[in-house]
PDB file of C-alpha atoms in Angstrom:
ATOM      1  CA  MET A 127       0.000   0.000   0.000  1.00 65.00           C
ATOM      2  CA  PHE A 128       1.287   3.437  -0.910  1.00 72.00           C
ATOM      3  CA  PHE A 129       0.234   5.034   2.377  1.00 67.00           C
ATOM      4  CA  ASN A 130       2.112   2.451   4.424  1.00 71.00           C
ATOM      5  CA  THR A 131       5.335   2.367   2.410  1.00 72.00           C
ATOM      6  CA  TYR A 132       5.833   5.913   1.108  1.00 69.00           C
ATOM      7  CA  LYS A 133       8.524   7.869   2.883  1.00 68.00           C
ATOM      8  CA  THR A 134       9.027  11.573   2.347  1.00 66.00           C
ATOM      9  CA  THR A 135      12.437  12.587   1.116  1.00 61.00           C
ATOM     10  CA  SER A 136      14.049  15.734  -0.174  1.00 57.00           C
ATOM     11  CA  GLN A 137      12.989  14.593  -3.643  1.00 62.00           C
ATOM     12  CA  SER A 138       9.370  15.712  -4.075  1.00 65.00           C
ATOM     13  CA  VAL A 139       8.705  13.869  -7.358  1.00 73.00           C
ATOM     14  CA  LEU A 140       6.807  10.590  -7.123  1.00 75.00           C
ATOM     15  CA  SER A 141       8.032   7.662  -9.155  1.00 76.00           C
ATOM     16  CA  ASN A 142       5.660   6.103 -11.689  1.00 76.00           C
ATOM     17  CA  GLU A 143       5.275   3.123  -9.362  1.00 79.00           C
ATOM     18  CA  ASP A 144       4.345   5.437  -6.461  1.00 79.00           C
ATOM     19  CA  LYS A 145       1.745   7.190  -8.637  1.00 79.00           C
ATOM     20  CA  ILE A 146       0.176   3.891  -9.668  1.00 80.00           C
ATOM     21  CA  ASN A 147       0.168   2.610  -6.073  1.00 83.00           C
ATOM     22  CA  LEU A 148      -1.407   5.827  -4.784  1.00 83.00           C
ATOM     23  CA  ILE A 149      -4.191   5.762  -7.382  1.00 82.00           C
ATOM     24  CA  ASN A 150      -4.850   2.063  -6.751  1.00 84.00           C
ATOM     25  CA  ASP A 151      -5.015   2.647  -2.981  1.00 87.00           C
ATOM     26  CA  ILE A 152      -7.454   5.561  -3.361  1.00 86.00           C
ATOM     27  CA  HIS A 153      -9.607   3.444  -5.691  1.00 84.00           C
ATOM     28  CA  GLU A 154      -9.611   0.517  -3.259  1.00 88.00           C
ATOM     29  CA  LEU A 155     -10.389   2.658  -0.203  1.00 88.00           C
ATOM     30  CA  ILE A 156     -13.304   4.453  -1.868  1.00 86.00           C
ATOM     31  CA  SER A 157     -14.672   1.190  -3.276  1.00 84.00           C
ATOM     32  CA  GLN A 158     -14.553  -0.601   0.077  1.00 87.00           C
ATOM     33  CA  ARG A 159     -15.891   2.217   2.191  1.00 88.00           C
ATOM     34  CA  PHE A 160     -18.720   3.559   0.049  1.00 85.00           C
ATOM     35  CA  ALA A 161     -19.810   0.703  -2.234  1.00 78.00           C
ATOM     36  CA  GLY A 162     -23.016   0.095  -0.277  1.00 85.00           C
ATOM     37  CA  LYS A 163     -23.979   3.759  -0.369  1.00 88.00           C
ATOM     38  CA  GLY A 164     -24.140   4.155  -4.163  1.00 87.00           C
ATOM     39  CA  ILE A 165     -20.801   5.994  -4.391  1.00 86.00           C
ATOM     40  CA  LYS A 166     -18.317   4.673  -6.923  1.00 86.00           C
ATOM     41  CA  LEU A 167     -14.856   5.637  -8.077  1.00 84.00           C
ATOM     42  CA  ILE A 168     -14.386   4.263 -11.571  1.00 85.00           C
ATOM     43  CA  LYS A 169     -10.853   3.905 -12.869  1.00 83.00           C
ATOM     44  CA  ASP A 170     -10.353   3.771 -16.652  1.00 84.00           C
ATOM     45  CA  SER A 171      -6.775   3.186 -17.854  1.00 78.00           C
ATOM     46  CA  SER A 172      -5.533   3.668 -21.391  1.00 73.00           C
ATOM     47  CA  THR A 173      -2.609   2.048 -23.153  1.00 69.00           C
ATOM     48  CA  GLU A 174      -0.971   5.459 -23.635  1.00 74.00           C
ATOM     49  CA  GLY A 175      -0.489   5.930 -19.887  1.00 72.00           C
ATOM     50  CA  HIS A 176      -3.508   8.153 -19.309  1.00 79.00           C
ATOM     51  CA  LEU A 177      -5.957   7.481 -16.532  1.00 80.00           C
ATOM     52  CA  LYS A 178      -9.477   8.738 -15.992  1.00 84.00           C
ATOM     53  CA  LEU A 179     -11.047   8.676 -12.526  1.00 84.00           C
ATOM     54  CA  ARG A 180     -14.790   9.274 -12.265  1.00 88.00           C
ATOM     55  CA  PHE A 181     -16.829   9.669  -9.105  1.00 86.00           C
ATOM     56  CA  GLU A 182     -20.439   8.580  -9.440  1.00 89.00           C
ATOM     57  CA  VAL A 183     -23.170   8.967  -6.846  1.00 88.00           C
ATOM     58  CA  ASN A 184     -26.287   6.878  -7.510  1.00 88.00           C
ATOM     59  CA  GLY A 185     -25.272   6.553 -11.174  1.00 86.00           C
ATOM     60  CA  GLU A 186     -24.752  10.293 -11.714  1.00 90.00           C
ATOM     61  CA  GLU A 187     -21.245  11.430 -12.592  1.00 89.00           C
ATOM     62  CA  LEU A 188     -20.129  14.007 -10.060  1.00 87.00           C
ATOM     63  CA  LEU A 189     -16.467  14.528 -10.828  1.00 86.00           C
ATOM     64  CA  GLN A 190     -14.006  13.422 -13.484  1.00 87.00           C
ATOM     65  CA  VAL A 191     -10.232  13.693 -13.229  1.00 84.00           C
ATOM     66  CA  ASN A 192      -7.793  12.931 -16.036  1.00 83.00           C
ATOM     67  CA  VAL A 193      -4.277  11.940 -15.037  1.00 75.00           C
ATOM     68  CA  SER A 194      -1.276  11.676 -17.319  1.00 75.00           C
ATOM     69  CA  ASN A 195       1.456   9.291 -16.243  1.00 60.00           C
ATOM     70  CA  GLN A 196       4.465  11.464 -17.115  1.00 60.00           C
TER      71      GLN A 196
END
C-alpha cells in the first residue's frame, strides 16, 4: 500500500510506481468504504499511460479527473 510504504524525502517527485500505487489505494479505499452507499470511483486506464477517474453517486457522474502518467 502506498500510504504504508511511502517515505518523504528531499525529492518531491513521485516515481511512476508510487503514482500507480497511490491511485490504486485511493480506488480501493473508496470502493470498500462507500460501495453500499451508491458511491463509486471508476478507474479507466488507457494504453498510452492516461488514466481517468470518475466519481459517481447513484449513477450520476459528479467529478471526473484525467491523469497523465508522465
